[in-house]
Coordinates of N, CA and C in Angstrom, one line a residue:
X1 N -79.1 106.9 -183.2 CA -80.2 106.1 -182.6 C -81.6 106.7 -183.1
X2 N -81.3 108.1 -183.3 CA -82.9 109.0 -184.0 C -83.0 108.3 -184.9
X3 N -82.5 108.0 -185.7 CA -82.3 107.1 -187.2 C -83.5 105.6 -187.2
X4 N -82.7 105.4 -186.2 CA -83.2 103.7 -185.9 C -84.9 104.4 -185.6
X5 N -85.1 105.5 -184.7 CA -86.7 105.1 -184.3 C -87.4 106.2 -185.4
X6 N -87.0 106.7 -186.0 CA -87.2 107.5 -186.7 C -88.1 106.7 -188.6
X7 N -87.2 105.6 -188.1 CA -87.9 104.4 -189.1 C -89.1 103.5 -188.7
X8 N -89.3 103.7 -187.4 CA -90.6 103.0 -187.0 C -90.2 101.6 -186.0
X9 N -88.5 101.5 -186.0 CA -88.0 100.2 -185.2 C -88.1 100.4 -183.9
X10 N -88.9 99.3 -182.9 CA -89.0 99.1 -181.6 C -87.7 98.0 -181.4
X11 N -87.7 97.5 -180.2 CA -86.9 96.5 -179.9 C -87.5 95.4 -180.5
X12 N -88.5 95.1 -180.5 CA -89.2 93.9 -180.6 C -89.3 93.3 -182.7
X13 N -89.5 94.5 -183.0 CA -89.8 94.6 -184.2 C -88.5 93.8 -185.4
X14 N -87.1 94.1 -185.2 CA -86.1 93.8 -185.6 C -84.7 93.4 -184.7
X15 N -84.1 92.5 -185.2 CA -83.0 92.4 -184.1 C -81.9 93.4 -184.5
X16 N -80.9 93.6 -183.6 CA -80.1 94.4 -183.5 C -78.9 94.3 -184.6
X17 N -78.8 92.8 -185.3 CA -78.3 92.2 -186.4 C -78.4 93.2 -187.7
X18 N -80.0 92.6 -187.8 CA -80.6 92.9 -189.1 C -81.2 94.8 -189.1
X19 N -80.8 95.2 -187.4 CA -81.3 96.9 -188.0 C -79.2 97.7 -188.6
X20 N -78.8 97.2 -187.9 CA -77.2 97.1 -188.4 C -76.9 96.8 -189.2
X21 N -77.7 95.8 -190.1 CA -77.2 95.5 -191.8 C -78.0 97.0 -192.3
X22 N -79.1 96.8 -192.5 CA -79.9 98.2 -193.2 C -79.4 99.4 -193.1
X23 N -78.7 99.6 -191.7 CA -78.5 100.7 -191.8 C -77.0 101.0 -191.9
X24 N -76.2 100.1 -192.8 CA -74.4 99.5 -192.9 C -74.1 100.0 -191.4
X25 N -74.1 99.2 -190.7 CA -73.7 99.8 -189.1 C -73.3 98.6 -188.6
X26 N -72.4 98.2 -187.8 CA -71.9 97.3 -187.0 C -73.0 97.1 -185.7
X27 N -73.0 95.5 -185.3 CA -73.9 95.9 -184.4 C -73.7 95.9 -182.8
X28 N -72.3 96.1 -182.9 CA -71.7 96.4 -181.5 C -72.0 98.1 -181.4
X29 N -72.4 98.8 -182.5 CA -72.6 100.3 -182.5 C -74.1 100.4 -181.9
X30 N -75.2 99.6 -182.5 CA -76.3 99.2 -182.5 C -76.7 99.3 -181.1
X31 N -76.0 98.3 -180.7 CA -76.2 98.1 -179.4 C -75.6 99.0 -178.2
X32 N -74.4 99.5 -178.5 CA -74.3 100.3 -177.8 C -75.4 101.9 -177.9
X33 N -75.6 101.9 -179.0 CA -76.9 103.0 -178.8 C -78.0 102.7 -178.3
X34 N -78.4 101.2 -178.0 CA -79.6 100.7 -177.4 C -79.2 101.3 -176.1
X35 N -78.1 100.8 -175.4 CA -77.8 100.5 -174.3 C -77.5 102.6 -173.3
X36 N -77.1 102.9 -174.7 CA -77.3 104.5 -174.0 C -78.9 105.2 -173.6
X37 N -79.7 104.4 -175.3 CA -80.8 105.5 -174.7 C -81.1 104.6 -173.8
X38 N -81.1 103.4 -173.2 CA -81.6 102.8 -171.7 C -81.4 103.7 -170.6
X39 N -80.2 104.4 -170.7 CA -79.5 104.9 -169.9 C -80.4 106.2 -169.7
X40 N -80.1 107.1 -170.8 CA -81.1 108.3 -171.1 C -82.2 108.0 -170.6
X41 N -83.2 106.9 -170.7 CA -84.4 106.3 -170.2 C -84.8 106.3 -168.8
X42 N -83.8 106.4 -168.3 CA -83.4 105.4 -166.7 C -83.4 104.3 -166.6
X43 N -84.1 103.7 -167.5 CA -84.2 101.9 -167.6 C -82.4 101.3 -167.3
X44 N -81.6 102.1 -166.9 CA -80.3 101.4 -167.0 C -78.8 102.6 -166.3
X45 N -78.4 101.9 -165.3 CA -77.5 102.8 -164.6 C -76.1 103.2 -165.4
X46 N -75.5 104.3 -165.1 CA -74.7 104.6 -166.3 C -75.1 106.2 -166.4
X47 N -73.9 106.9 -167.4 CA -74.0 108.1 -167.4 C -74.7 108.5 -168.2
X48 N -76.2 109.8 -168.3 CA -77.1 109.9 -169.4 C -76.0 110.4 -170.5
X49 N -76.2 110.8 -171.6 CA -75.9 111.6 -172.7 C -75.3 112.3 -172.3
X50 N -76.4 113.4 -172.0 CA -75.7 114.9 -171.4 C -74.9 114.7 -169.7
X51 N -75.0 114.1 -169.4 CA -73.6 113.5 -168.6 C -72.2 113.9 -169.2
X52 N -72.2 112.9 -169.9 CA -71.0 112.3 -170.8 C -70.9 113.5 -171.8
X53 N -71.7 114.7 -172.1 CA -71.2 115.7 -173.0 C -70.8 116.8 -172.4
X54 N -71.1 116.9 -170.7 CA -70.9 117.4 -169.9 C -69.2 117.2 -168.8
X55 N -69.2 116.2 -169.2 CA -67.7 115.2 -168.5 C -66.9 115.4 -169.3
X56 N -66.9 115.7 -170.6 CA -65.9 115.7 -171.9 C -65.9 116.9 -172.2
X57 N -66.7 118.4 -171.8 CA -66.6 119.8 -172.2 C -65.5 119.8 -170.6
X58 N -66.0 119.8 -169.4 CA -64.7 119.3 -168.0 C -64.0 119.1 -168.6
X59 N -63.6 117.9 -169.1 CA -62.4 117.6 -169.1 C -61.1 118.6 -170.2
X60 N -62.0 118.8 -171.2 CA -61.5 119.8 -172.2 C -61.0 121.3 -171.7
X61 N -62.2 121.7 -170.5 CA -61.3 123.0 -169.8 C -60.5 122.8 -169.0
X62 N -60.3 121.6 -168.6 CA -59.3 121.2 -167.4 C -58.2 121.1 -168.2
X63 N -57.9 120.3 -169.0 CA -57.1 120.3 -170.5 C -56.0 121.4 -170.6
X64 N -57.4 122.4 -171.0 CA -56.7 123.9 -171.4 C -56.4 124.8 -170.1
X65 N -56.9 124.8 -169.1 CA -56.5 124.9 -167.8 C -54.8 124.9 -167.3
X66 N -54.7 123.6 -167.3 CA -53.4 123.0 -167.0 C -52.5 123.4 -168.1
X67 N -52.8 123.5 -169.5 CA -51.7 123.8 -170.6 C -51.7 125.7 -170.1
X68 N -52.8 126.5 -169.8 CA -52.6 128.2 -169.3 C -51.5 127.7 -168.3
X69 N -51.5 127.0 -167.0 CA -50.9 126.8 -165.9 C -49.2 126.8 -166.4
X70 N -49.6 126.4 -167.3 CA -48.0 125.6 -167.7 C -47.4 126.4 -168.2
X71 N -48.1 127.5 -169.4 CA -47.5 128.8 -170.0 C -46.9 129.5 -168.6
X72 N -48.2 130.3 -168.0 CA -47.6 131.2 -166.9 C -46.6 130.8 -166.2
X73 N -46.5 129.5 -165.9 CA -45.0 129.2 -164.7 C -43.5 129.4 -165.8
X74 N -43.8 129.0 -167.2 CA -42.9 129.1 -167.8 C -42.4 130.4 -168.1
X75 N -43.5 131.6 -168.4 CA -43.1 132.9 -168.7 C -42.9 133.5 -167.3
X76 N -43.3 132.5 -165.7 CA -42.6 133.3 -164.4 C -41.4 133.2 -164.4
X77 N -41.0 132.1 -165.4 CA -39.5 131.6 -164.9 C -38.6 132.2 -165.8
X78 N -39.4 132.7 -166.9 CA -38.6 133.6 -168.0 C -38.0 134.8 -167.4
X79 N -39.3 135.9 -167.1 CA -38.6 136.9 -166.5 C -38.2 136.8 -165.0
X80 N -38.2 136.0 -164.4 CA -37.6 135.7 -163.2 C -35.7 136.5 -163.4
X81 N -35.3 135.1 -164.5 CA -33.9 135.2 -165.1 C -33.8 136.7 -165.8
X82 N -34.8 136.7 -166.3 CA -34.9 138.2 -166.8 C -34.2 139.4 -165.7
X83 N -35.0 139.2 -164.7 CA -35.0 140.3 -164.0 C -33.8 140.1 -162.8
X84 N -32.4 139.3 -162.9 CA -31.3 139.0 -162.0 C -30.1 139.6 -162.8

């Protein structure tokens, strides 16, 4: 989206079509970066950016979390048998 304003494009200036041809981009991408910086903006409810880069580092230690969880019960159950 730096891209897009970075070139001088307002909303008004180009449609979301023709800034997606120029810049070979689909304009379901286009628009979905409209529709985040809204968000970023406040202009629009929804998760900012750093929300969503924040919800996805969570979810990644939760991830690795639950895979540690899973080692340790496996290596309690190791030496468990180990130790009978």
């Amino acid at each position: 989206m730096a891209d897009v304003r970075d070139q001088g494009f307002s909303r008004g200036d180009r449609s979301v079509g023709q800034i997606a041809k120029d810049f070979d981009l689909t304009g379901t991408a286009v628009r979905d970066w409209v529709k985040q910086a809204e968000v970023d903006a406040g202009d629009r409810d929804g998760l900012t950016s750093s929300e969503r880069e924040e919800l996805a580092a969570l979810r990644r230690d939760n991830r690795r979390l639950r895979e540690d969880v899973d080692i340790l019960k496996r290596a309690t159950a190791f030496f468990a048998k180990e130790t009978r």
